[in-house]
Every structure is written in C-alpha cells, then in structure tokens.
Amino acid sequence: MSDVAAPVITRENLVLPESIEIIDGEVRIPTLELPLVLEDNFTGEKLGHAKASSDEALEAALAAAQRVHVEGTWSGVSIERRAEILDKIAVALASEAPRLAALEAFATGAPVKQTSVVGFITSAAFHLAAQTIRDGALLSTETSDAGHTVEVHHFPLGPALNLVPWNAPAPMAAHKTASSLAAGAPTILKPSEYAPYGTTEVGRIIHEVLVAEGAPAGTFQLIQGGAHQGGVAVSDSRIRAVSFTGGLVGGSAIAAQCAANYTSLQLELGGNNPLVILPDTTTADAARAAADLMTTMNGQWCRALGRLVLPADRADEILEAVLAELSGIKAGDPLDPSTDFGPIVHSIHRARLDEAIAERVAAGGTVHTSMPVPDEKQFLAPVLLTGVSDEASREEVFGPVATVHTYTSDDEAVAIANGTPFGLEAYVFGQDTERALSVARRIRAGEVKVNGSTIMSLHLMTPRPAWGLSGMGEEGTVETIRIFTGAQVVGLEGAFALHRH
C-alpha cells in the first residue's frame, strides 16, 4: 500500500470530465447540444450547453443492446463470473471515490461531506449486487409434492434502460446499473442533463472494466441528453425494462410509454414526507430531526421533510427550536469539507422553488427562516411555512421547504401525515416507542422511521417501496435486480390431467 496520501480535491483543482457517450463499445463525443446551459451553482459561472446523443447514436445503442440480448453473450455468462466482474467494477469505483464525491458536490450543490458518504454507495452497490446473485436472487429451488426439484429462474427480460436524476446521480446510476447488469441485461444508462459529471465518470469506469474483462460490446452503453433522448429509448420496443427516478411529470410520461409496450417498469417519483412529533418528544430531538431532514443534500432529496406535524400545545416552542437549530448550520461552498449546506442545483430549479414558496404564501402561509447563507443567488435558506392549509400543501416541493401543521390527537396527526397523494417516506418521533411504532404503522408510506432521520434505509435487505404518486415497482437490493427479469419455473411433473384406462 502506498504511503502517499491522495490529493485533496478542491474547487481549484477539480477537473470536470468531458461529456462522452459510449455506443456499441466506442467512446465518443455527443454531437448535439441542448438549450440547457450548465452552471457552477456556487459561483454562478456558465459552463456551456449540456450535450446530447443524436437519434442515430440512440438507434445504434438500441441495436447493440438487442444484439447482445438475442445472442445471449452477457446473460449466458455464469452467475459466478458475472458477480466476479461486478466486484471488479466495485474496486475500480472505490479507487475513484474522492473524485466522484467532489463531482457530485460540484454538480448538485450538496456538501462534499455528504457526497463522500454517498460516494461509498457507488462502489458498494456493485459488491452488493454481486453477492446478491451469488446468494440465489436469480435461481432458487423448491421440492414438489412428488419429490421432484422445481427450479425458479429469474432471466433478463431484454435490454434495460436506467434513467438517473440530478440530486444523487452517481450512486443511483451505480445501484440501477449494478442491478441490471447483475440480472444479465444489456444496459443503457442516461444521466440527468443537469448533473452529468459523476454519472458519466461512473459509466466510463464500468465500460473500462467490462472491456478489460472481455464483455461484448453493447453490454453497457451511455447516452446523454434530456427528455427527447430518454423518450426515444423508453418508447422503443427493444427496451424491456426501465428504471426511473425523478419527477412526477416525467414518471407519468414514462409509465404511459411503457404501458404501450408492456415494458417492465420501476418508478420512484419523490414524496411530500411527514415528520410527526409526538407530544412526549424532547424539544432537542424534534429540532434536530427537522433540521436534519431539511438540510441533508440541501433538502433536494426524495426523502426530505415536506410536512412538519406538531402537537398544537407545543408547536410554537418546537418551531422556535427548529429555527435555532437551523441558524447554527454552516452554509457555503459545497466543495469545502466544513460546509453543511450548499446551493440549489441550478438557477432554473431555484426559480421553481421561489414560485412554490410564493404559491404557499398566497394561500395564507407565513415564511420562517433563520439560516445565514452566502449572497450568491442560488442559495436558499431553509423555509418553514405556517398557516398553509392541508389542501394547499399537498404537492411536493423538491428543496429545503416544509409546511408546519398542528394536531390535538394521534388520529389527527395520522390524517395530516396521510393527507397527500404521495407515500414514500415518513418519520415519527416519541419517547414512548410503542406508541410511536403504533402511529408509524398507520401512515401510508413505503418506509416509516421511528426516532431516526438518516439518509440510509432501515435495513440493507428490506425493500424500498413507493405508495401512491411516489412511484411503482419496489426498489431494493433484491427487488431492483428482479425488475429487470422475468421468472421461469422449470421442473419434472410426470403426471397427466386426465385418467384414462
């Protein structure tokens, strides 16, 4: 092991990767530009137009993926060998973790101290997928009443398409792609046009390892672009499975396109997540939880706080404590290791957040904010809004913005928590854990955490479901792999339907 420390990556020495596409084994430069101008969200510097793959490149990618599927040159690789290659991708990604974390911080505005943790997930996703297929996710057996072995295979449905959002792009790209490759599906990956850097680097590393390990061209491909490029790929009948994380509008369009072709689909579309503070919660815990959930990834994550649900007789006290907690959080350059809160991803999204806040103020809301932030225009201090009705606060605000609601009974608290069409994540805090768990079980959300507010799931091997408008098709360690597969049951029966003599 080398004694030389890895260089510290700063804003001054960070090199952004060139935009590339990987089509049928060839790494090349996309030929098109989008109207979208990329930005340094801390300084406001314009970085040029986002790049996009041409229709000709998309057709070549789809044809290559279909060829690999039909010929079985990736699905035919043994599970053990496939897992070995995934582990090698994981090792290669781990060696680039500091740079990936810096690229994620630069692109999204999330502080590097947070993206460094997320960067670990990028490598771990491939190790975990490898171990999951070794452990039998793709092949299991049962014994029939007649004593015969019945095999349950999970075979790839066909070429897979993974569409990645801008808020944690590299880890999501890794999770989706590790899962689809583990399933045996030739995979096409598209980064978000708003934050292409980390995902592009993940794609480059995956490609280089696959080439070194002798995987056929077309096993993994990378395309660039926006809604047009994603739409072309989603609507193509050769794509047999799609995994998308993003917004409701995009998810609805993708669902309609997939329905036309009976394409397997997994959607995660965000949530308006409640935090229910029960009356026996300490003021310190309530304040810490709310501040955590509003500032993790700058509030730009699918499981961030949307509704703060407080006991009526303690609401003023807890709101004051939350604002005090927020006032002590350091905002600044996302590439500075001491920063706890960074800028909004892009000026376009910042304008959307301003509009959402204005709508809620027009509906009777009062803005409460306390965090000092730099003067740069893309910073938005976390905003708590009181006085907004349940009806006017049903929709998700994808940023550090939450509405405050009060209740006088557990039934009322549950009704407020369930008062949106979303159902991704929920949080319940209370010192009486049995009461808190009882309330948690009544909230309609895919995961409900009691007395915790971290970015991690409750358990590595539990599913990550999405209820209501939050999505469809479960994510998870096993679940995401199986999104890309169809089950086949094979076995000896040795009997007839009719008895004839």
Tab-separated table of N, CA and C in Angstrom, residues 71-199:
chain	number	residue	atom	x	y	z
A	71	GLU	N	-28.210	-12.720	-28.719
A	71	GLU	CA	-27.107	-13.680	-28.790
A	71	GLU	C	-26.772	-14.294	-27.438
A	72	GLY	N	-27.270	-13.675	-26.352
A	72	GLY	CA	-27.035	-14.241	-25.021
A	72	GLY	C	-25.598	-14.147	-24.560
A	73	THR	N	-24.861	-13.186	-25.099
A	73	THR	CA	-23.433	-13.124	-24.779
A	73	THR	C	-23.147	-12.501	-23.415
A	74	TRP	N	-24.136	-11.831	-22.810
A	74	TRP	CA	-23.975	-11.385	-21.418
A	74	TRP	C	-24.838	-12.223	-20.482
A	75	SER	N	-26.066	-12.475	-20.851
A	75	SER	CA	-26.923	-13.303	-19.999
A	75	SER	C	-26.389	-14.728	-19.885
A	76	GLY	N	-25.630	-15.163	-20.898
A	76	GLY	CA	-25.065	-16.504	-20.864
A	76	GLY	C	-23.824	-16.638	-20.001
A	77	VAL	N	-23.281	-15.511	-19.537
A	77	VAL	CA	-22.144	-15.561	-18.605
A	77	VAL	C	-22.643	-16.121	-17.274
A	78	SER	N	-21.911	-17.038	-16.694
A	78	SER	CA	-22.363	-17.679	-15.457
A	78	SER	C	-22.562	-16.654	-14.345
A	79	ILE	N	-23.432	-16.984	-13.411
A	79	ILE	CA	-23.694	-16.078	-12.299
A	79	ILE	C	-22.417	-15.776	-11.535
A	80	GLU	N	-21.591	-16.773	-11.305
A	80	GLU	CA	-20.360	-16.554	-10.540
A	80	GLU	C	-19.407	-15.626	-11.294
A	81	ARG	N	-19.278	-15.836	-12.599
A	81	ARG	CA	-18.392	-14.980	-13.388
A	81	ARG	C	-18.945	-13.557	-13.469
A	82	ARG	N	-20.260	-13.437	-13.633
A	82	ARG	CA	-20.882	-12.116	-13.663
A	82	ARG	C	-20.614	-11.382	-12.351
A	83	ALA	N	-20.775	-12.095	-11.235
A	83	ALA	CA	-20.526	-11.494	-9.921
A	83	ALA	C	-19.071	-11.071	-9.776
A	84	GLU	N	-18.168	-11.874	-10.306
A	84	GLU	CA	-16.740	-11.532	-10.244
A	84	GLU	C	-16.468	-10.217	-10.974
A	85	ILE	N	-17.083	-10.036	-12.139
A	85	ILE	CA	-16.892	-8.798	-12.906
A	85	ILE	C	-17.487	-7.610	-12.159
A	86	LEU	N	-18.668	-7.798	-11.555
A	86	LEU	CA	-19.273	-6.720	-10.772
A	86	LEU	C	-18.362	-6.307	-9.614
A	87	ASP	N	-17.741	-7.278	-8.966
A	87	ASP	CA	-16.813	-6.953	-7.880
A	87	ASP	C	-15.628	-6.140	-8.396
A	88	LYS	N	-15.156	-6.440	-9.591
A	88	LYS	CA	-14.039	-5.681	-10.150
A	88	LYS	C	-14.456	-4.245	-10.480
A	89	ILE	N	-15.681	-4.074	-10.933
A	89	ILE	CA	-16.192	-2.705	-11.154
A	89	ILE	C	-16.220	-1.956	-9.825
A	90	ALA	N	-16.665	-2.640	-8.765
A	90	ALA	CA	-16.726	-2.016	-7.434
A	90	ALA	C	-15.355	-1.535	-6.989
A	91	VAL	N	-14.343	-2.346	-7.187
A	91	VAL	CA	-12.986	-1.977	-6.787
A	91	VAL	C	-12.515	-0.757	-7.584
A	92	ALA	N	-12.802	-0.756	-8.872
A	92	ALA	CA	-12.389	0.380	-9.706
A	92	ALA	C	-13.108	1.664	-9.280
A	93	LEU	N	-14.373	1.571	-8.943
A	93	LEU	CA	-15.115	2.738	-8.486
A	93	LEU	C	-14.590	3.237	-7.144
A	94	ALA	N	-14.233	2.321	-6.259
A	94	ALA	CA	-13.721	2.718	-4.941
A	94	ALA	C	-12.455	3.545	-5.076
A	95	SER	N	-11.633	3.218	-6.056
A	95	SER	CA	-10.383	3.960	-6.235
A	95	SER	C	-10.633	5.391	-6.701
A	96	GLU	N	-11.815	5.649	-7.232
A	96	GLU	CA	-12.163	6.987	-7.724
A	96	GLU	C	-13.129	7.706	-6.781
A	97	ALA	N	-13.377	7.147	-5.596
A	97	ALA	CA	-14.414	7.690	-4.712
A	97	ALA	C	-14.230	9.166	-4.371
A	98	PRO	N	-13.033	9.633	-4.013
A	98	PRO	CA	-12.894	11.062	-3.692
A	98	PRO	C	-13.259	11.976	-4.864
A	99	ARG	N	-12.861	11.590	-6.052
A	99	ARG	CA	-13.178	12.426	-7.215
A	99	ARG	C	-14.675	12.385	-7.516
A	100	LEU	N	-15.278	11.202	-7.410
A	100	LEU	CA	-16.716	11.106	-7.639
A	100	LEU	C	-17.486	11.956	-6.632
A	101	ALA	N	-17.043	11.929	-5.372
A	101	ALA	CA	-17.705	12.739	-4.339
A	101	ALA	C	-17.598	14.223	-4.662
A	102	ALA	N	-16.438	14.655	-5.147
A	102	ALA	CA	-16.251	16.061	-5.499
A	102	ALA	C	-17.109	16.452	-6.697
A	103	LEU	N	-17.175	15.581	-7.697
A	103	LEU	CA	-18.005	15.864	-8.861
A	103	LEU	C	-19.483	15.958	-8.481
A	104	GLU	N	-19.914	15.082	-7.573
A	104	GLU	CA	-21.306	15.127	-7.125
A	104	GLU	C	-21.591	16.429	-6.382
A	105	ALA	N	-20.664	16.850	-5.530
A	105	ALA	CA	-20.843	18.099	-4.792
A	105	ALA	C	-20.894	19.280	-5.754
A	106	PHE	N	-19.993	19.287	-6.719
A	106	PHE	CA	-19.966	20.385	-7.693
A	106	PHE	C	-21.266	20.447	-8.483
A	107	ALA	N	-21.760	19.287	-8.912
A	107	ALA	CA	-22.924	19.255	-9.802
A	107	ALA	C	-24.224	19.556	-9.080
A	108	THR	N	-24.372	19.030	-7.864
A	108	THR	CA	-25.674	19.099	-7.187
A	108	THR	C	-25.759	20.208	-6.155
A	109	GLY	N	-24.608	20.686	-5.654
A	109	GLY	CA	-24.587	21.657	-4.568
A	109	GLY	C	-24.591	21.022	-3.192
A	110	ALA	N	-24.798	19.706	-3.103
A	110	ALA	CA	-24.750	19.027	-1.808
A	110	ALA	C	-23.326	19.054	-1.265
A	111	PRO	N	-23.135	19.310	0.027
A	111	PRO	CA	-21.781	19.411	0.582
A	111	PRO	C	-20.990	18.123	0.398
A	112	VAL	N	-19.701	18.270	0.165
A	112	VAL	CA	-18.852	17.117	-0.097
A	112	VAL	C	-18.783	16.189	1.106
A	113	LYS	N	-18.994	16.710	2.324
A	113	LYS	CA	-19.002	15.818	3.485
A	113	LYS	C	-20.180	14.846	3.414
A	114	GLN	N	-21.233	15.236	2.689
A	114	GLN	CA	-22.364	14.330	2.480
A	114	GLN	C	-22.163	13.454	1.252
A	115	THR	N	-21.685	14.033	0.166
A	115	THR	CA	-21.482	13.226	-1.035
A	115	THR	C	-20.362	12.218	-0.849
A	116	SER	N	-19.450	12.443	0.099
A	116	SER	CA	-18.412	11.448	0.370
A	116	SER	C	-19.020	10.164	0.909
A	117	VAL	N	-20.039	10.296	1.754
A	117	VAL	CA	-20.737	9.119	2.265
A	117	VAL	C	-21.490	8.440	1.127
A	118	VAL	N	-22.156	9.237	0.319
A	118	VAL	CA	-22.891	8.695	-0.811
A	118	VAL	C	-21.935	8.047	-1.815
A	119	GLY	N	-20.727	8.608	-1.931
A	119	GLY	CA	-19.741	8.033	-2.826
A	119	GLY	C	-19.395	6.598	-2.491
A	120	PHE	N	-19.413	6.261	-1.209
A	120	PHE	CA	-19.173	4.878	-0.796
A	120	PHE	C	-20.225	3.949	-1.388
A	121	ILE	N	-21.453	4.440	-1.496
A	121	ILE	CA	-22.552	3.623	-2.017
A	121	ILE	C	-22.282	3.219	-3.463
A	122	THR	N	-21.617	4.082	-4.208
A	122	THR	CA	-21.363	3.827	-5.620
A	122	THR	C	-20.593	2.528	-5.815
A	123	SER	N	-19.556	2.330	-5.034
A	123	SER	CA	-18.795	1.086	-5.084
A	123	SER	C	-19.562	-0.059	-4.435
A	124	ALA	N	-20.153	0.209	-3.278
A	124	ALA	CA	-20.843	-0.842	-2.531
A	124	ALA	C	-21.998	-1.436	-3.328
A	125	ALA	N	-22.631	-0.637	-4.196
A	125	ALA	CA	-23.762	-1.143	-4.977
A	125	ALA	C	-23.355	-2.341	-5.828
A	126	PHE	N	-22.151	-2.303	-6.384
A	126	PHE	CA	-21.708	-3.414	-7.232
A	126	PHE	C	-21.312	-4.628	-6.402
A	127	HIS	N	-20.645	-4.412	-5.278
A	127	HIS	CA	-20.349	-5.539	-4.385
A	127	HIS	C	-21.642	-6.202	-3.917
A	128	LEU	N	-22.623	-5.392	-3.552
A	128	LEU	CA	-23.869	-5.924	-3.026
A	128	LEU	C	-24.635	-6.691	-4.096
A	129	ALA	N	-24.683	-6.169	-5.307
A	129	ALA	CA	-25.361	-6.883	-6.390
A	129	ALA	C	-24.674	-8.208	-6.678
A	130	ALA	N	-23.343	-8.198	-6.638
A	130	ALA	CA	-22.593	-9.438	-6.870
A	130	ALA	C	-22.940	-10.490	-5.824
A	131	GLN	N	-22.939	-10.078	-4.565
A	131	GLN	CA	-23.230	-11.039	-3.503
A	131	GLN	C	-24.680	-11.506	-3.560
A	132	THR	N	-25.572	-10.624	-3.955
A	132	THR	CA	-26.993	-10.974	-4.007
A	132	THR	C	-27.262	-12.055	-5.039
A	133	ILE	N	-26.624	-11.986	-6.209
A	133	ILE	CA	-26.856	-13.054	-7.187
A	133	ILE	C	-26.095	-14.326	-6.793
A	134	ARG	N	-24.976	-14.192	-6.109
A	134	ARG	CA	-24.318	-15.395	-5.574
A	134	ARG	C	-25.222	-16.102	-4.569
A	135	ASP	N	-25.991	-15.313	-3.814
A	135	ASP	CA	-26.830	-15.875	-2.760
A	135	ASP	C	-28.154	-16.429	-3.261
A	136	GLY	N	-28.395	-16.371	-4.578
A	136	GLY	CA	-29.572	-17.045	-5.111
A	136	GLY	C	-30.701	-16.167	-5.589
A	137	ALA	N	-30.473	-14.873	-5.795
A	137	ALA	CA	-31.558	-13.993	-6.238
A	137	ALA	C	-32.077	-14.368	-7.622
A	138	LEU	N	-31.234	-15.022	-8.430
A	138	LEU	CA	-31.635	-15.362	-9.793
A	138	LEU	C	-31.988	-16.830	-9.971
A	139	LEU	N	-31.735	-17.650	-8.972
A	139	LEU	CA	-32.038	-19.085	-9.090
A	139	LEU	C	-32.286	-19.674	-7.709
A	140	SER	N	-33.453	-20.263	-7.553
A	140	SER	CA	-33.774	-20.970	-6.314
A	140	SER	C	-34.518	-22.245	-6.669
A	141	THR	N	-34.699	-23.132	-5.711
A	141	THR	CA	-35.384	-24.392	-5.970
A	141	THR	C	-36.406	-24.682	-4.881
A	142	GLU	N	-37.431	-25.400	-5.269
A	142	GLU	CA	-38.423	-25.943	-4.351
A	142	GLU	C	-38.543	-27.436	-4.627
A	143	THR	N	-39.213	-28.146	-3.748
A	143	THR	CA	-39.455	-29.579	-3.940
A	143	THR	C	-40.951	-29.814	-4.060
A	144	SER	N	-41.365	-30.461	-5.152
A	144	SER	CA	-42.784	-30.690	-5.395
A	144	SER	C	-43.309	-31.790	-4.478
A	145	ASP	N	-44.645	-31.948	-4.458
A	145	ASP	CA	-45.259	-32.994	-3.643
A	145	ASP	C	-44.793	-34.382	-4.065
A	146	ALA	N	-44.433	-34.501	-5.338
A	146	ALA	CA	-43.948	-35.793	-5.845
A	146	ALA	C	-42.460	-36.000	-5.573
A	147	GLY	N	-41.823	-35.023	-4.944
A	147	GLY	CA	-40.414	-35.161	-4.606
A	147	GLY	C	-39.457	-34.689	-5.676
A	148	HIS	N	-39.976	-34.040	-6.720
A	148	HIS	CA	-39.126	-33.551	-7.798
A	148	HIS	C	-38.633	-32.134	-7.500
A	149	THR	N	-37.448	-31.804	-7.992
A	149	THR	CA	-36.904	-30.461	-7.849
A	149	THR	C	-37.575	-29.520	-8.846
A	150	VAL	N	-38.036	-28.378	-8.342
A	150	VAL	CA	-38.637	-27.342	-9.183
A	150	VAL	C	-37.719	-26.127	-9.152
A	151	GLU	N	-37.246	-25.720	-10.326
A	151	GLU	CA	-36.319	-24.596	-10.422
A	151	GLU	C	-37.091	-23.296	-10.666
A	152	VAL	N	-36.677	-22.236	-9.973
A	152	VAL	CA	-37.240	-20.908	-10.205
A	152	VAL	C	-36.106	-20.015	-10.692
A	153	HIS	N	-36.114	-19.742	-11.991
A	153	HIS	CA	-35.094	-18.889	-12.601
A	153	HIS	C	-35.629	-17.469	-12.737
A	154	HIS	N	-34.735	-16.500	-12.655
A	154	HIS	CA	-35.059	-15.117	-12.996
A	154	HIS	C	-34.128	-14.711	-14.132
A	155	PHE	N	-34.683	-14.735	-15.342
A	155	PHE	CA	-33.912	-14.437	-16.533
A	155	PHE	C	-34.148	-12.988	-16.979
A	156	PRO	N	-33.148	-12.359	-17.605
A	156	PRO	CA	-33.337	-10.976	-18.073
A	156	PRO	C	-34.432	-10.898	-19.131
A	157	LEU	N	-35.272	-9.871	-19.015
A	157	LEU	CA	-36.357	-9.688	-19.975
A	157	LEU	C	-35.845	-9.191	-21.320
A	158	GLY	N	-34.723	-8.501	-21.303
A	158	GLY	CA	-34.165	-7.910	-22.516
A	158	GLY	C	-33.361	-6.682	-22.166
A	159	PRO	N	-33.035	-5.851	-23.134
A	159	PRO	CA	-32.269	-4.637	-22.855
A	159	PRO	C	-32.936	-3.758	-21.800
A	160	ALA	N	-32.106	-3.172	-20.933
A	160	ALA	CA	-32.583	-2.345	-19.817
A	160	ALA	C	-32.174	-0.900	-20.032
A	161	LEU	N	-33.028	0.006	-19.553
A	161	LEU	CA	-32.753	1.445	-19.623
A	161	LEU	C	-32.827	2.016	-18.218
A	162	ASN	N	-31.750	2.682	-17.789
A	162	ASN	CA	-31.691	3.312	-16.465
A	162	ASN	C	-31.598	4.821	-16.626
A	163	LEU	N	-32.585	5.528	-16.066
A	163	LEU	CA	-32.673	6.984	-16.172
A	163	LEU	C	-32.450	7.585	-14.791
A	164	VAL	N	-31.436	8.446	-14.681
A	164	VAL	CA	-30.924	8.889	-13.392
A	164	VAL	C	-31.257	10.358	-13.163
A	165	PRO	N	-31.669	10.741	-11.938
A	165	PRO	CA	-31.967	12.140	-11.633
A	165	PRO	C	-30.705	12.925	-11.300
A	166	TRP	N	-30.890	14.214	-10.982
A	166	TRP	CA	-29.729	15.078	-10.750
A	166	TRP	C	-29.324	15.176	-9.281
A	167	ASN	N	-30.116	14.692	-8.341
A	167	ASN	CA	-29.829	15.026	-6.938
A	167	ASN	C	-28.813	14.101	-6.277
A	168	ALA	N	-28.721	12.840	-6.687
A	168	ALA	CA	-27.658	11.940	-6.215
A	168	ALA	C	-27.311	11.024	-7.374
A	169	PRO	N	-26.847	11.597	-8.469
A	169	PRO	CA	-26.804	10.865	-9.737
A	169	PRO	C	-25.871	9.663	-9.759
A	170	ALA	N	-24.635	9.818	-9.288
A	170	ALA	CA	-23.693	8.703	-9.393
A	170	ALA	C	-24.128	7.492	-8.568
A	171	PRO	N	-24.529	7.646	-7.310
A	171	PRO	CA	-24.982	6.467	-6.557
A	171	PRO	C	-26.208	5.802	-7.162
A	172	MET	N	-27.157	6.600	-7.669
A	172	MET	CA	-28.339	5.991	-8.280
A	172	MET	C	-27.979	5.276	-9.575
A	173	ALA	N	-27.077	5.858	-10.339
A	173	ALA	CA	-26.608	5.190	-11.555
A	173	ALA	C	-25.951	3.869	-11.210
A	174	ALA	N	-25.151	3.865	-10.141
A	174	ALA	CA	-24.467	2.641	-9.730
A	174	ALA	C	-25.461	1.580	-9.283
A	175	HIS	N	-26.420	1.966	-8.448
A	175	HIS	CA	-27.407	0.997	-7.952
A	175	HIS	C	-28.208	0.389	-9.095
A	176	LYS	N	-28.710	1.226	-9.984
A	176	LYS	CA	-29.533	0.727	-11.078
A	176	LYS	C	-28.712	-0.144	-12.027
A	177	THR	N	-27.506	0.331	-12.382
A	177	THR	CA	-26.704	-0.390	-13.366
A	177	THR	C	-26.130	-1.667	-12.794
A	178	ALA	N	-25.707	-1.647	-11.535
A	178	ALA	CA	-25.260	-2.893	-10.905
A	178	ALA	C	-26.385	-3.919	-10.918
A	179	SER	N	-27.606	-3.464	-10.683
A	179	SER	CA	-28.753	-4.381	-10.639
A	179	SER	C	-29.071	-4.947	-12.013
A	180	SER	N	-29.099	-4.086	-13.041
A	180	SER	CA	-29.453	-4.581	-14.376
A	180	SER	C	-28.360	-5.482	-14.949
A	181	LEU	N	-27.095	-5.123	-14.733
A	181	LEU	CA	-26.012	-5.997	-15.196
A	181	LEU	C	-26.009	-7.313	-14.430
A	182	ALA	N	-26.281	-7.265	-13.142
A	182	ALA	CA	-26.372	-8.488	-12.348
A	182	ALA	C	-27.469	-9.398	-12.875
A	183	ALA	N	-28.565	-8.787	-13.318
A	183	ALA	CA	-29.684	-9.559	-13.856
A	183	ALA	C	-29.355	-10.211	-15.197
A	184	GLY	N	-28.270	-9.780	-15.831
A	184	GLY	CA	-27.905	-10.308	-17.136
A	184	GLY	C	-28.426	-9.487	-18.290
A	185	ALA	N	-28.912	-8.280	-18.019
A	185	ALA	CA	-29.500	-7.436	-19.053
A	185	ALA	C	-28.465	-6.489	-19.645
A	186	PRO	N	-28.331	-6.435	-20.981
A	186	PRO	CA	-27.529	-5.362	-21.573
A	186	PRO	C	-28.172	-4.032	-21.202
A	187	THR	N	-27.353	-3.064	-20.817
A	187	THR	CA	-27.848	-1.878	-20.116
A	187	THR	C	-27.467	-0.595	-20.831
A	188	ILE	N	-28.468	0.315	-20.944
A	188	ILE	CA	-28.233	1.670	-21.427
A	188	ILE	C	-28.507	2.619	-20.266
A	189	LEU	N	-27.555	3.494	-19.977
A	189	LEU	CA	-27.650	4.447	-18.867
A	189	LEU	C	-27.705	5.866	-19.415
A	190	LYS	N	-28.659	6.663	-18.889
A	190	LYS	CA	-28.702	8.088	-19.252
A	190	LYS	C	-28.628	8.941	-17.997
A	191	PRO	N	-27.578	9.785	-17.877
A	191	PRO	CA	-27.506	10.731	-16.759
A	191	PRO	C	-28.546	11.834	-16.907
A	192	SER	N	-28.767	12.569	-15.819
A	192	SER	CA	-29.545	13.802	-15.915
A	192	SER	C	-28.721	14.842	-16.651
A	193	GLU	N	-29.373	15.598	-17.526
A	193	GLU	CA	-28.675	16.656	-18.246
A	193	GLU	C	-28.233	17.782	-17.320
A	194	TYR	N	-28.840	17.893	-16.129
A	194	TYR	CA	-28.470	18.939	-15.174
A	194	TYR	C	-27.190	18.592	-14.400
A	195	ALA	N	-26.875	17.314	-14.262
A	195	ALA	CA	-25.732	16.903	-13.444
A	195	ALA	C	-25.078	15.671	-14.053
A	196	PRO	N	-24.430	15.819	-15.205
A	196	PRO	CA	-23.933	14.637	-15.919
A	196	PRO	C	-22.576	14.119	-15.450
A	197	TYR	N	-21.847	14.908	-14.654
A	197	TYR	CA	-20.418	14.625	-14.461
A	197	TYR	C	-20.148	13.296	-13.747
A	198	GLY	N	-20.693	13.125	-12.560
A	198	GLY	CA	-20.414	11.909	-11.798
A	198	GLY	C	-20.918	10.668	-12.492
A	199	THR	N	-22.115	10.741	-13.063
A	199	THR	CA	-22.672	9.583	-13.752
A	199	THR	C	-21.851	9.226	-14.982
